Amino acid sequence: SAVISQKPSRDICQRGTSLTIQCQVDSQVTMMFWYRQQPGQSLTLIATANQGSEATYESGFVIDKFPISRPNLTFSTLTVSNLSPEDSSIYLCSVSQGARHGYTFGSGTRLTVV
Amino acid sequence: QQQVKQSPQSLIVQKGGISIINCAYENTAFDYFPWYQQFPGKGPALLIAIRPDVSEKKEGRFTISFNKSAKQFSLHIMDSQPGDSATYFCAANSNFGNEKLTFGTGTRLTIIP
């Protein structure tokens, strides 16, 4: 299955600033997904990123707050903009490899906003 | 329609015992049901998955039981070990795993000696 490198692993940011999270996959994949996981909670899908097209956002998530880039089939970034303490969470990228391998997740980025 | 309900929220099992986690879904279009295991500081990792054409799938100590008519599926961990202590998520999606996943709420499993 695919191997995902996600950076940074953690960061502490001032409110009002932005954080960009990078996700690098060791193979070409069509769809990449960005999730948010509050500590001790389940995963909530933020958006689906396809190469060459605009990301598709889930209800409650907007492009101005969570802009996503997908310049090629192995890389994506998620930016969390205008940070507030409520954005403190773990952000994970994921790729789908069908039923055989399922979804593979990065190790996540733990964001703390102060 | 898109929910996957998971129980219990937390579970404590003695070493060597059987751990059972249950999930129920509503969307009849779901046709792929994976379980993920997550250790602290790590992303979820695929543990085992089942499709609705079978009622049970076993991989080592891990078994999924699937009841299509009841729209329920469960994870059984036999001979539970301290290394199994983790958070487990059931999930579901359609198109044989090629659509976005809907996750359950998670179960924190603790195996005590």
mmCIF file with all atom_site columns, C-alpha atoms in Angstrom:
data_model
loop_
_atom_site.group_PDB
_atom_site.id
_atom_site.type_symbol
_atom_site.label_atom_id
_atom_site.label_alt_id
_atom_site.label_comp_id
_atom_site.label_asym_id
_atom_site.label_entity_id
_atom_site.label_seq_id
_atom_site.pdbx_PDB_ins_code
_atom_site.Cartn_x
_atom_site.Cartn_y
_atom_site.Cartn_z
_atom_site.occupancy
_atom_site.B_iso_or_equiv
_atom_site.pdbx_formal_charge
_atom_site.auth_seq_id
_atom_site.auth_comp_id
_atom_site.auth_asym_id
_atom_site.auth_atom_id
_atom_site.pdbx_PDB_model_num
ATOM 1   C CA . SER A 1 1   ? 0.000   0.000   0.000   1.00 0.00 ? 1   SER A CA 1
ATOM 2   C CA . ALA A 1 2   ? 0.981   3.642   -0.422  1.00 0.00 ? 2   ALA A CA 1
ATOM 3   C CA . VAL A 1 3   ? 3.281   5.399   2.015   1.00 0.00 ? 3   VAL A CA 1
ATOM 4   C CA . ILE A 1 4   ? 2.346   8.942   3.014   1.00 0.00 ? 4   ILE A CA 1
ATOM 5   C CA . SER A 1 5   ? 4.690   11.549  4.406   1.00 0.00 ? 5   SER A CA 1
ATOM 6   C CA . GLN A 1 6   ? 2.889   14.369  6.173   1.00 0.00 ? 6   GLN A CA 1
ATOM 7   C CA . LYS A 1 7   ? 4.569   17.539  7.443   1.00 0.00 ? 7   LYS A CA 1
ATOM 8   C CA . PRO A 1 8   ? 4.752   19.123  9.926   1.00 0.00 ? 8   PRO A CA 1
ATOM 9   C CA . SER A 1 9   ? 3.953   16.528  12.565  1.00 0.00 ? 9   SER A CA 1
ATOM 10  C CA . ARG A 1 10  ? 2.961   19.249  14.997  1.00 0.00 ? 10  ARG A CA 1
ATOM 11  C CA . ASP A 1 11  ? 2.934   23.002  15.284  1.00 0.00 ? 11  ASP A CA 1
ATOM 12  C CA . ILE A 1 12  ? 1.906   25.733  17.655  1.00 0.00 ? 12  ILE A CA 1
ATOM 13  C CA . CYS A 1 13  ? 0.527   28.799  15.892  1.00 0.00 ? 13  CYS A CA 1
ATOM 14  C CA . GLN A 1 14  ? -0.687  32.219  16.905  1.00 0.00 ? 14  GLN A CA 1
ATOM 15  C CA . ARG A 1 15  ? -4.323  33.046  16.323  1.00 0.00 ? 15  ARG A CA 1
ATOM 16  C CA . GLY A 1 16  ? -4.930  34.905  13.101  1.00 0.00 ? 16  GLY A CA 1
ATOM 17  C CA . THR A 1 17  ? -2.055  33.225  11.277  1.00 0.00 ? 17  THR A CA 1
ATOM 18  C CA . SER A 1 18  ? -2.194  30.287  8.855   1.00 0.00 ? 18  SER A CA 1
ATOM 19  C CA . LEU A 1 19  ? -0.644  26.845  8.739   1.00 0.00 ? 19  LEU A CA 1
ATOM 20  C CA . THR A 1 20  ? 0.043   24.879  5.579   1.00 0.00 ? 20  THR A CA 1
ATOM 21  C CA . ILE A 1 21  ? 0.239   21.104  5.859   1.00 0.00 ? 21  ILE A CA 1
ATOM 22  C CA . GLN A 1 22  ? 1.979   19.051  3.205   1.00 0.00 ? 22  GLN A CA 1
ATOM 23  C CA . CYS A 1 23  ? 1.147   15.518  2.131   1.00 0.00 ? 23  CYS A CA 1
ATOM 24  C CA . GLN A 1 24  ? 3.484   13.529  -0.118  1.00 0.00 ? 24  GLN A CA 1
ATOM 25  C CA . VAL A 1 25  ? 2.560   10.077  -1.434  1.00 0.00 ? 25  VAL A CA 1
ATOM 26  C CA . ASP A 1 26  ? 5.060   7.577   -2.814  1.00 0.00 ? 26  ASP A CA 1
ATOM 27  C CA . SER A 1 27  ? 2.795   6.615   -5.707  1.00 0.00 ? 27  SER A CA 1
ATOM 28  C CA . GLN A 1 28  ? 0.342   8.333   -7.996  1.00 0.00 ? 28  GLN A CA 1
ATOM 29  C CA . VAL A 1 29  ? -3.190  8.440   -6.665  1.00 0.00 ? 29  VAL A CA 1
ATOM 30  C CA . THR A 1 30  ? -6.335  9.953   -8.097  1.00 0.00 ? 30  THR A CA 1
ATOM 31  C CA . MET A 1 31  ? -8.053  11.103  -4.946  1.00 0.00 ? 31  MET A CA 1
ATOM 32  C CA . MET A 1 32  ? -6.589  12.533  -1.792  1.00 0.00 ? 32  MET A CA 1
ATOM 33  C CA . PHE A 1 33  ? -8.647  13.318  1.274   1.00 0.00 ? 33  PHE A CA 1
ATOM 34  C CA . TRP A 1 34  ? -8.161  15.700  4.169   1.00 0.00 ? 34  TRP A CA 1
ATOM 35  C CA . TYR A 1 35  ? -9.626  14.859  7.576   1.00 0.00 ? 35  TYR A CA 1
ATOM 36  C CA . ARG A 1 36  ? -9.832  16.603  10.917  1.00 0.00 ? 36  ARG A CA 1
ATOM 37  C CA . GLN A 1 37  ? -9.758  14.653  14.172  1.00 0.00 ? 37  GLN A CA 1
ATOM 38  C CA . GLN A 1 38  ? -10.424 16.318  17.476  1.00 0.00 ? 38  GLN A CA 1
ATOM 39  C CA . PRO A 1 39  ? -8.479  14.614  20.299  1.00 0.00 ? 39  PRO A CA 1
ATOM 40  C CA . GLY A 1 40  ? -10.285 11.472  21.349  1.00 0.00 ? 40  GLY A CA 1
ATOM 41  C CA . GLN A 1 41  ? -12.868 11.891  18.608  1.00 0.00 ? 41  GLN A CA 1
ATOM 42  C CA . SER A 1 42  ? -13.655 10.375  15.238  1.00 0.00 ? 42  SER A CA 1
ATOM 43  C CA . LEU A 1 43  ? -12.496 11.599  11.861  1.00 0.00 ? 43  LEU A CA 1
ATOM 44  C CA . THR A 1 44  ? -14.410 14.235  9.947   1.00 0.00 ? 44  THR A CA 1
ATOM 45  C CA . LEU A 1 45  ? -13.832 14.667  6.232   1.00 0.00 ? 45  LEU A CA 1
ATOM 46  C CA . ILE A 1 46  ? -12.898 18.218  5.272   1.00 0.00 ? 46  ILE A CA 1
ATOM 47  C CA . ALA A 1 47  ? -12.539 17.853  1.513   1.00 0.00 ? 47  ALA A CA 1
ATOM 48  C CA . THR A 1 48  ? -11.625 15.619  -1.377  1.00 0.00 ? 48  THR A CA 1
ATOM 49  C CA . ALA A 1 49  ? -8.783  16.786  -3.611  1.00 0.00 ? 49  ALA A CA 1
ATOM 50  C CA . ASN A 1 50  ? -8.497  15.632  -7.205  1.00 0.00 ? 50  ASN A CA 1
ATOM 51  C CA . GLN A 1 51  ? -5.580  16.599  -9.366  1.00 0.00 ? 51  GLN A CA 1
ATOM 52  C CA . GLY A 1 52  ? -6.426  19.274  -11.880 1.00 0.00 ? 52  GLY A CA 1
ATOM 53  C CA . SER A 1 53  ? -9.740  20.316  -10.393 1.00 0.00 ? 53  SER A CA 1
ATOM 54  C CA . GLU A 1 54  ? -11.130 22.262  -7.484  1.00 0.00 ? 54  GLU A CA 1
ATOM 55  C CA . ALA A 1 55  ? -11.392 20.399  -4.199  1.00 0.00 ? 55  ALA A CA 1
ATOM 56  C CA . THR A 1 56  ? -14.833 19.252  -3.087  1.00 0.00 ? 56  THR A CA 1
ATOM 57  C CA . TYR A 1 57  ? -15.661 20.451  0.420   1.00 0.00 ? 57  TYR A CA 1
ATOM 58  C CA . GLU A 1 58  ? -17.966 18.792  2.920   1.00 0.00 ? 58  GLU A CA 1
ATOM 59  C CA . SER A 1 59  ? -20.756 20.610  4.652   1.00 0.00 ? 59  SER A CA 1
ATOM 60  C CA . GLY A 1 60  ? -19.381 23.013  7.229   1.00 0.00 ? 60  GLY A CA 1
ATOM 61  C CA . PHE A 1 61  ? -16.021 23.470  5.541   1.00 0.00 ? 61  PHE A CA 1
ATOM 62  C CA . VAL A 1 62  ? -15.264 26.283  3.084   1.00 0.00 ? 62  VAL A CA 1
ATOM 63  C CA . ILE A 1 63  ? -12.458 26.996  0.678   1.00 0.00 ? 63  ILE A CA 1
ATOM 64  C CA . ASP A 1 64  ? -11.605 30.370  2.200   1.00 0.00 ? 64  ASP A CA 1
ATOM 65  C CA . LYS A 1 65  ? -10.858 28.719  5.527   1.00 0.00 ? 65  LYS A CA 1
ATOM 66  C CA . PHE A 1 66  ? -9.308  25.498  4.200   1.00 0.00 ? 66  PHE A CA 1
ATOM 67  C CA . PRO A 1 67  ? -7.733  26.146  0.795   1.00 0.00 ? 67  PRO A CA 1
ATOM 68  C CA . ILE A 1 68  ? -6.313  23.019  -0.801  1.00 0.00 ? 68  ILE A CA 1
ATOM 69  C CA . SER A 1 69  ? -3.809  22.593  -3.588  1.00 0.00 ? 69  SER A CA 1
ATOM 70  C CA . ARG A 1 70  ? -3.268  19.443  -5.643  1.00 0.00 ? 70  ARG A CA 1
ATOM 71  C CA . PRO A 1 71  ? -0.575  20.233  -8.200  1.00 0.00 ? 71  PRO A CA 1
ATOM 72  C CA . ASN A 1 72  ? 0.126   16.614  -9.188  1.00 0.00 ? 72  ASN A CA 1
ATOM 73  C CA . LEU A 1 73  ? -0.847  13.025  -8.469  1.00 0.00 ? 73  LEU A CA 1
ATOM 74  C CA . THR A 1 74  ? 1.529   12.588  -5.524  1.00 0.00 ? 74  THR A CA 1
ATOM 75  C CA . PHE A 1 75  ? 1.236   15.824  -3.543  1.00 0.00 ? 75  PHE A CA 1
ATOM 76  C CA . SER A 1 76  ? -1.328  18.011  -1.832  1.00 0.00 ? 76  SER A CA 1
ATOM 77  C CA . THR A 1 77  ? -1.402  20.812  0.714   1.00 0.00 ? 77  THR A CA 1
ATOM 78  C CA . LEU A 1 78  ? -4.075  21.928  3.138   1.00 0.00 ? 78  LEU A CA 1
ATOM 79  C CA . THR A 1 79  ? -3.930  25.428  4.578   1.00 0.00 ? 79  THR A CA 1
ATOM 80  C CA . VAL A 1 80  ? -5.849  26.280  7.712   1.00 0.00 ? 80  VAL A CA 1
ATOM 81  C CA . SER A 1 81  ? -6.370  30.033  7.541   1.00 0.00 ? 81  SER A CA 1
ATOM 82  C CA . ASN A 1 82  ? -7.106  32.753  10.069  1.00 0.00 ? 82  ASN A CA 1
ATOM 83  C CA . LEU A 1 83  ? -6.468  30.389  12.936  1.00 0.00 ? 83  LEU A CA 1
ATOM 84  C CA . SER A 1 84  ? -8.538  30.413  16.100  1.00 0.00 ? 84  SER A CA 1
ATOM 85  C CA . PRO A 1 85  ? -8.276  28.141  19.165  1.00 0.00 ? 85  PRO A CA 1
ATOM 86  C CA . GLU A 1 86  ? -11.218 26.139  17.783  1.00 0.00 ? 86  GLU A CA 1
ATOM 87  C CA . ASP A 1 87  ? -8.954  25.003  14.937  1.00 0.00 ? 87  ASP A CA 1
ATOM 88  C CA . SER A 1 88  ? -6.736  23.145  17.391  1.00 0.00 ? 88  SER A CA 1
ATOM 89  C CA . SER A 1 89  ? -6.997  19.590  16.178  1.00 0.00 ? 89  SER A CA 1
ATOM 90  C CA . ILE A 1 90  ? -5.233  16.815  14.324  1.00 0.00 ? 90  ILE A CA 1
ATOM 91  C CA . TYR A 1 91  ? -5.305  17.067  10.549  1.00 0.00 ? 91  TYR A CA 1
ATOM 92  C CA . LEU A 1 92  ? -4.739  13.960  8.453   1.00 0.00 ? 92  LEU A CA 1
ATOM 93  C CA . CYS A 1 93  ? -4.357  13.352  4.767   1.00 0.00 ? 93  CYS A CA 1
ATOM 94  C CA . SER A 1 94  ? -5.419  10.095  3.212   1.00 0.00 ? 94  SER A CA 1
ATOM 95  C CA . VAL A 1 95  ? -5.462  8.330   -0.112  1.00 0.00 ? 95  VAL A CA 1
ATOM 96  C CA . SER A 1 96  ? -7.836  5.690   -1.382  1.00 0.00 ? 96  SER A CA 1
ATOM 97  C CA . GLN A 1 97  ? -6.498  2.562   -3.014  1.00 0.00 ? 97  GLN A CA 1
ATOM 98  C CA . GLY A 1 98  ? -9.753  0.740   -3.477  1.00 0.00 ? 98  GLY A CA 1
ATOM 99  C CA . ALA A 1 99  ? -11.155 -2.161  -1.534  1.00 0.00 ? 99  ALA A CA 1
ATOM 100 C CA . ARG A 1 100 ? -7.952  -4.191  -1.481  1.00 0.00 ? 100 ARG A CA 1
ATOM 101 C CA . HIS A 1 101 ? -5.802  -1.669  0.367   1.00 0.00 ? 101 HIS A CA 1
ATOM 102 C CA . GLY A 1 102 ? -8.449  0.682   1.680   1.00 0.00 ? 102 GLY A CA 1
ATOM 103 C CA . TYR A 1 103 ? -7.516  4.135   2.793   1.00 0.00 ? 103 TYR A CA 1
ATOM 104 C CA . THR A 1 104 ? -3.970  4.898   3.860   1.00 0.00 ? 104 THR A CA 1
ATOM 105 C CA . PHE A 1 105 ? -3.468  7.757   6.294   1.00 0.00 ? 105 PHE A CA 1
ATOM 106 C CA . GLY A 1 106 ? -0.583  10.008  7.066   1.00 0.00 ? 106 GLY A CA 1
ATOM 107 C CA . SER A 1 107 ? 0.575   10.258  10.672  1.00 0.00 ? 107 SER A CA 1
ATOM 108 C CA . GLY A 1 108 ? -1.254  13.532  11.097  1.00 0.00 ? 108 GLY A CA 1
ATOM 109 C CA . THR A 1 109 ? -0.416  17.110  12.025  1.00 0.00 ? 109 THR A CA 1
ATOM 110 C CA . ARG A 1 110 ? -1.252  18.161  15.567  1.00 0.00 ? 110 ARG A CA 1
ATOM 111 C CA . LEU A 1 111 ? -2.113  21.843  15.489  1.00 0.00 ? 111 LEU A CA 1
ATOM 112 C CA . THR A 1 112 ? -2.380  23.953  18.613  1.00 0.00 ? 112 THR A CA 1
ATOM 113 C CA . VAL A 1 113 ? -3.572  27.525  18.269  1.00 0.00 ? 113 VAL A CA 1
ATOM 114 C CA . VAL A 1 114 ? -2.670  29.932  21.076  1.00 0.00 ? 114 VAL A CA 1
ATOM 115 C CA . GLN B 2 1   ? -28.586 8.261   6.215   1.00 0.00 ? 1   GLN B CA 1
ATOM 116 C CA . GLN B 2 2   ? -24.817 8.563   6.212   1.00 0.00 ? 2   GLN B CA 1
ATOM 117 C CA . GLN B 2 3   ? -24.221 7.677   9.850   1.00 0.00 ? 3   GLN B CA 1
ATOM 118 C CA . VAL B 2 4   ? -22.322 4.735   11.193  1.00 0.00 ? 4   VAL B CA 1
ATOM 119 C CA . LYS B 2 5   ? -23.062 4.127   14.864  1.00 0.00 ? 5   LYS B CA 1
ATOM 120 C CA . GLN B 2 6   ? -20.409 2.431   16.964  1.00 0.00 ? 6   GLN B CA 1
ATOM 121 C CA . SER B 2 7   ? -20.456 0.962   20.461  1.00 0.00 ? 7   SER B CA 1
ATOM 122 C CA . PRO B 2 8   ? -19.136 0.797   23.072  1.00 0.00 ? 8   PRO B CA 1
ATOM 123 C CA . GLN B 2 9   ? -17.251 4.066   23.407  1.00 0.00 ? 9   GLN B CA 1
ATOM 124 C CA . SER B 2 10  ? -14.651 2.390   25.582  1.00 0.00 ? 10  SER B CA 1
ATOM 125 C CA . LEU B 2 11  ? -13.895 -1.209  26.448  1.00 0.00 ? 11  LEU B CA 1
ATOM 126 C CA . ILE B 2 12  ? -11.638 -2.897  28.969  1.00 0.00 ? 12  ILE B CA 1
ATOM 127 C CA . VAL B 2 13  ? -10.801 -6.556  28.406  1.00 0.00 ? 13  VAL B CA 1
ATOM 128 C CA . GLN B 2 14  ? -8.488  -8.892  30.233  1.00 0.00 ? 14  GLN B CA 1
ATOM 129 C CA . LYS B 2 15  ? -5.526  -10.340 28.403  1.00 0.00 ? 15  LYS B CA 1
ATOM 130 C CA . GLY B 2 16  ? -6.566  -13.479 26.575  1.00 0.00 ? 16  GLY B CA 1
ATOM 131 C CA . GLY B 2 17  ? -10.218 -12.476 26.436  1.00 0.00 ? 17  GLY B CA 1
ATOM 132 C CA . ILE B 2 18  ? -12.418 -11.602 23.472  1.00 0.00 ? 18  ILE B CA 1
ATOM 133 C CA . SER B 2 19  ? -12.958 -7.952  22.544  1.00 0.00 ? 19  SER B CA 1
ATOM 134 C CA . ILE B 2 20  ? -16.168 -7.184  20.663  1.00 0.00 ? 20  ILE B CA 1
ATOM 135 C CA . ILE B 2 21  ? -17.006 -3.870  19.030  1.00 0.00 ? 21  ILE B CA 1
ATOM 136 C CA . ASN B 2 22  ? -20.284 -3.280  17.228  1.00 0.00 ? 22  ASN B CA 1
ATOM 137 C CA . CYS B 2 23  ? -21.372 -0.992  14.418  1.00 0.00 ? 23  CYS B CA 1
ATOM 138 C CA . ALA B 2 24  ? -24.635 -0.283  12.656  1.00 0.00 ? 24  ALA B CA 1
ATOM 139 C CA . TYR B 2 25  ? -25.289 1.613   9.463   1.00 0.00 ? 25  TYR B CA 1
ATOM 140 C CA . GLU B 2 26  ? -28.302 3.065   7.695   1.00 0.00 ? 26  GLU B CA 1
ATOM 141 C CA . ASN B 2 27  ? -27.237 3.631   4.116   1.00 0.00 ? 27  ASN B CA 1
ATOM 142 C CA . THR B 2 28  ? -28.039 0.518   2.087   1.00 0.00 ? 28  THR B CA 1
ATOM 143 C CA . ALA B 2 29  ? -25.708 1.752   -0.674  1.00 0.00 ? 29  ALA B CA 1
ATOM 144 C CA . PHE B 2 30  ? -22.700 0.984   1.511   1.00 0.00 ? 30  PHE B CA 1
ATOM 145 C CA . ASP B 2 31  ? -20.845 -2.028  0.165   1.00 0.00 ? 31  ASP B CA 1
ATOM 146 C CA . TYR B 2 32  ? -17.470 -1.905  1.875   1.00 0.00 ? 32  TYR B CA 1
ATOM 147 C CA . PHE B 2 33  ? -16.934 -2.070  5.629   1.00 0.00 ? 33  PHE B CA 1
ATOM 148 C CA . PRO B 2 34  ? -13.383 -1.620  6.926   1.00 0.00 ? 34  PRO B CA 1
ATOM 149 C CA . TRP B 2 35  ? -12.075 -1.463  10.456  1.00 0.00 ? 35  TRP B CA 1
ATOM 150 C CA . TYR B 2 36  ? -9.213  0.837   11.361  1.00 0.00 ? 36  TYR B CA 1
ATOM 151 C CA . GLN B 2 37  ? -6.830  0.686   14.286  1.00 0.00 ? 37  GLN B CA 1
ATOM 152 C CA . GLN B 2 38  ? -5.254  3.863   15.597  1.00 0.00 ? 38  GLN B CA 1
ATOM 153 C CA . PHE B 2 39  ? -2.446  4.192   18.105  1.00 0.00 ? 39  PHE B CA 1
ATOM 154 C CA . PRO B 2 40  ? -1.742  7.506   19.842  1.00 0.00 ? 40  PRO B CA 1
ATOM 155 C CA . GLY B 2 41  ? 0.136   9.926   17.602  1.00 0.00 ? 41  GLY B CA 1
ATOM 156 C CA . LYS B 2 42  ? -0.455  7.829   14.503  1.00 0.00 ? 42  LYS B CA 1
ATOM 157 C CA . GLY B 2 43  ? -2.927  7.868   11.667  1.00 0.00 ? 43  GLY B CA 1
ATOM 158 C CA . PRO B 2 44  ? -5.527  5.109   11.433  1.00 0.00 ? 44  PRO B CA 1
ATOM 159 C CA . ALA B 2 45  ? -4.338  1.895   9.774   1.00 0.00 ? 45  ALA B CA 1
ATOM 160 C CA . LEU B 2 46  ? -6.534  -0.564  7.925   1.00 0.00 ? 46  LEU B CA 1
ATOM 161 C CA . LEU B 2 47  ? -7.015  -3.683  10.039  1.00 0.00 ? 47  LEU B CA 1
ATOM 162 C CA . ILE B 2 48  ? -9.540  -5.783  8.176   1.00 0.00 ? 48  ILE B CA 1
ATOM 163 C CA . ALA B 2 49  ? -12.429 -5.171  5.796   1.00 0.00 ? 49  ALA B CA 1
ATOM 164 C CA . ILE B 2 50  ? -15.482 -7.025  4.541   1.00 0.00 ? 50  ILE B CA 1
ATOM 165 C CA . ARG B 2 51  ? -17.897 -6.786  1.643   1.00 0.00 ? 51  ARG B CA 1
ATOM 166 C CA . PRO B 2 52  ? -21.599 -7.647  2.055   1.00 0.00 ? 52  PRO B CA 1
ATOM 167 C CA . ASP B 2 53  ? -21.459 -10.817 -0.031  1.00 0.00 ? 53  ASP B CA 1
ATOM 168 C CA . VAL B 2 54  ? -19.965 -12.715 2.931   1.00 0.00 ? 54  VAL B CA 1
ATOM 169 C CA . SER B 2 55  ? -21.104 -12.974 6.539   1.00 0.00 ? 55  SER B CA 1
ATOM 170 C CA . GLU B 2 56  ? -17.711 -13.375 8.141   1.00 0.00 ? 56  GLU B CA 1
ATOM 171 C CA . LYS B 2 57  ? -14.070 -12.672 7.439   1.00 0.00 ? 57  LYS B CA 1
ATOM 172 C CA . LYS B 2 58  ? -11.172 -13.780 9.584   1.00 0.00 ? 58  LYS B CA 1
ATOM 173 C CA . GLU B 2 59  ? -7.574  -12.633 9.562   1.00 0.00 ? 59  GLU B CA 1
ATOM 174 C CA . GLY B 2 60  ? -5.495  -14.057 12.370  1.00 0.00 ? 60  GLY B CA 1
ATOM 175 C CA . ARG B 2 61  ? -7.057  -13.068 15.684  1.00 0.00 ? 61  ARG B CA 1
ATOM 176 C CA . PHE B 2 62  ? -9.366  -10.522 14.043  1.00 0.00 ? 62  PHE B CA 1
ATOM 177 C CA . THR B 2 63  ? -12.814 -11.441 12.713  1.00 0.00 ? 63  THR B CA 1
ATOM 178 C CA . ILE B 2 64  ? -15.531 -9.313  11.166  1.00 0.00 ? 64  ILE B CA 1
ATOM 179 C CA . SER B 2 65  ? -19.084 -10.590 11.439  1.00 0.00 ? 65  SER B CA 1
ATOM 180 C CA . PHE B 2 66  ? -21.572 -9.020  9.043   1.00 0.00 ? 66  PHE B CA 1
ATOM 181 C CA . ASN B 2 67  ? -25.377 -9.106  9.198   1.00 0.00 ? 67  ASN B CA 1
ATOM 182 C CA . LYS B 2 68  ? -26.752 -7.522  6.043   1.00 0.00 ? 68  LYS B CA 1
ATOM 183 C CA . SER B 2 69  ? -30.432 -7.768  6.999   1.00 0.00 ? 69  SER B CA 1
ATOM 184 C CA . ALA B 2 70  ? -29.822 -6.053  10.330  1.00 0.00 ? 70  ALA B CA 1
ATOM 185 C CA . LYS B 2 71  ? -27.330 -3.608  8.801   1.00 0.00 ? 71  LYS B CA 1
ATOM 186 C CA . GLN B 2 72  ? -24.834 -4.409  11.512  1.00 0.00 ? 72  GLN B CA 1
ATOM 187 C CA . PHE B 2 73  ? -21.242 -5.552  11.626  1.00 0.00 ? 73  PHE B CA 1
ATOM 188 C CA . SER B 2 74  ? -18.837 -6.258  14.423  1.00 0.00 ? 74  SER B CA 1
ATOM 189 C CA . LEU B 2 75  ? -15.163 -6.758  15.118  1.00 0.00 ? 75  LEU B CA 1
ATOM 190 C CA . HIS B 2 76  ? -14.035 -9.615  17.316  1.00 0.00 ? 76  HIS B CA 1
ATOM 191 C CA . ILE B 2 77  ? -10.495 -9.740  18.657  1.00 0.00 ? 77  ILE B CA 1
ATOM 192 C CA . MET B 2 78  ? -9.665  -13.174 19.977  1.00 0.00 ? 78  MET B CA 1
ATOM 193 C CA . ASP B 2 79  ? -6.987  -13.768 22.603  1.00 0.00 ? 79  ASP B CA 1
ATOM 194 C CA . SER B 2 80  ? -6.691  -10.017 23.164  1.00 0.00 ? 80  SER B CA 1
ATOM 195 C CA . GLN B 2 81  ? -3.195  -8.775  23.950  1.00 0.00 ? 81  GLN B CA 1
ATOM 196 C CA . PRO B 2 82  ? -1.902  -5.578  25.580  1.00 0.00 ? 82  PRO B CA 1
ATOM 197 C CA . GLY B 2 83  ? -0.519  -4.582  22.180  1.00 0.00 ? 83  GLY B CA 1
ATOM 198 C CA . ASP B 2 84  ? -4.089  -4.462  20.884  1.00 0.00 ? 84  ASP B CA 1
ATOM 199 C CA . SER B 2 85  ? -4.789  -1.497  23.157  1.00 0.00 ? 85  SER B CA 1
ATOM 200 C CA . ALA B 2 86  ? -5.737  1.239   20.691  1.00 0.00 ? 86  ALA B CA 1
ATOM 201 C CA . THR B 2 87  ? -8.724  3.098   19.317  1.00 0.00 ? 87  THR B CA 1
ATOM 202 C CA . TYR B 2 88  ? -10.767 1.195   16.757  1.00 0.00 ? 88  TYR B CA 1
ATOM 203 C CA . PHE B 2 89  ? -12.977 2.787   14.140  1.00 0.00 ? 89  PHE B CA 1
ATOM 204 C CA . CYS B 2 90  ? -15.495 1.064   11.967  1.00 0.00 ? 90  CYS B CA 1
ATOM 205 C CA . ALA B 2 91  ? -16.245 2.698   8.650   1.00 0.00 ? 91  ALA B CA 1
ATOM 206 C CA . ALA B 2 92  ? -18.299 2.266   5.526   1.00 0.00 ? 92  ALA B CA 1
ATOM 207 C CA . ASN B 2 93  ? -18.447 3.490   1.986   1.00 0.00 ? 93  ASN B CA 1
ATOM 208 C CA . SER B 2 94  ? -19.755 2.552   -1.403  1.00 0.00 ? 94  SER B CA 1
ATOM 209 C CA . ASN B 2 95  ? -18.359 1.646   -4.793  1.00 0.00 ? 95  ASN B CA 1
ATOM 210 C CA . PHE B 2 96  ? -16.268 -1.086  -3.206  1.00 0.00 ? 96  PHE B CA 1
ATOM 211 C CA . GLY B 2 97  ? -14.098 1.268   -1.254  1.00 0.00 ? 97  GLY B CA 1
ATOM 212 C CA . ASN B 2 98  ? -13.573 3.937   -3.856  1.00 0.00 ? 98  ASN B CA 1
ATOM 213 C CA . GLU B 2 99  ? -15.780 6.618   -2.312  1.00 0.00 ? 99  GLU B CA 1
ATOM 214 C CA . LYS B 2 100 ? -15.295 8.755   0.766   1.00 0.00 ? 100 LYS B CA 1
ATOM 215 C CA . LEU B 2 101 ? -15.397 6.909   4.069   1.00 0.00 ? 101 LEU B CA 1
ATOM 216 C CA . THR B 2 102 ? -17.952 7.462   6.773   1.00 0.00 ? 102 THR B CA 1
ATOM 217 C CA . PHE B 2 103 ? -16.410 6.663   10.153  1.00 0.00 ? 103 PHE B CA 1
ATOM 218 C CA . GLY B 2 104 ? -17.958 5.426   13.351  1.00 0.00 ? 104 GLY B CA 1
ATOM 219 C CA . THR B 2 105 ? -17.339 7.309   16.574  1.00 0.00 ? 105 THR B CA 1
ATOM 220 C CA . GLY B 2 106 ? -14.513 5.059   17.740  1.00 0.00 ? 106 GLY B CA 1
ATOM 221 C CA . THR B 2 107 ? -13.900 2.625   20.592  1.00 0.00 ? 107 THR B CA 1
ATOM 222 C CA . ARG B 2 108 ? -10.979 2.984   22.951  1.00 0.00 ? 108 ARG B CA 1
ATOM 223 C CA . LEU B 2 109 ? -9.870  -0.544  23.787  1.00 0.00 ? 109 LEU B CA 1
ATOM 224 C CA . THR B 2 110 ? -7.672  -1.270  26.787  1.00 0.00 ? 110 THR B CA 1
ATOM 225 C CA . ILE B 2 111 ? -6.310  -4.745  27.401  1.00 0.00 ? 111 ILE B CA 1
ATOM 226 C CA . ILE B 2 112 ? -5.277  -5.322  31.000  1.00 0.00 ? 112 ILE B CA 1
ATOM 227 C CA . PRO B 2 113 ? -2.856  -8.031  32.150  1.00 0.00 ? 113 PRO B CA 1
#
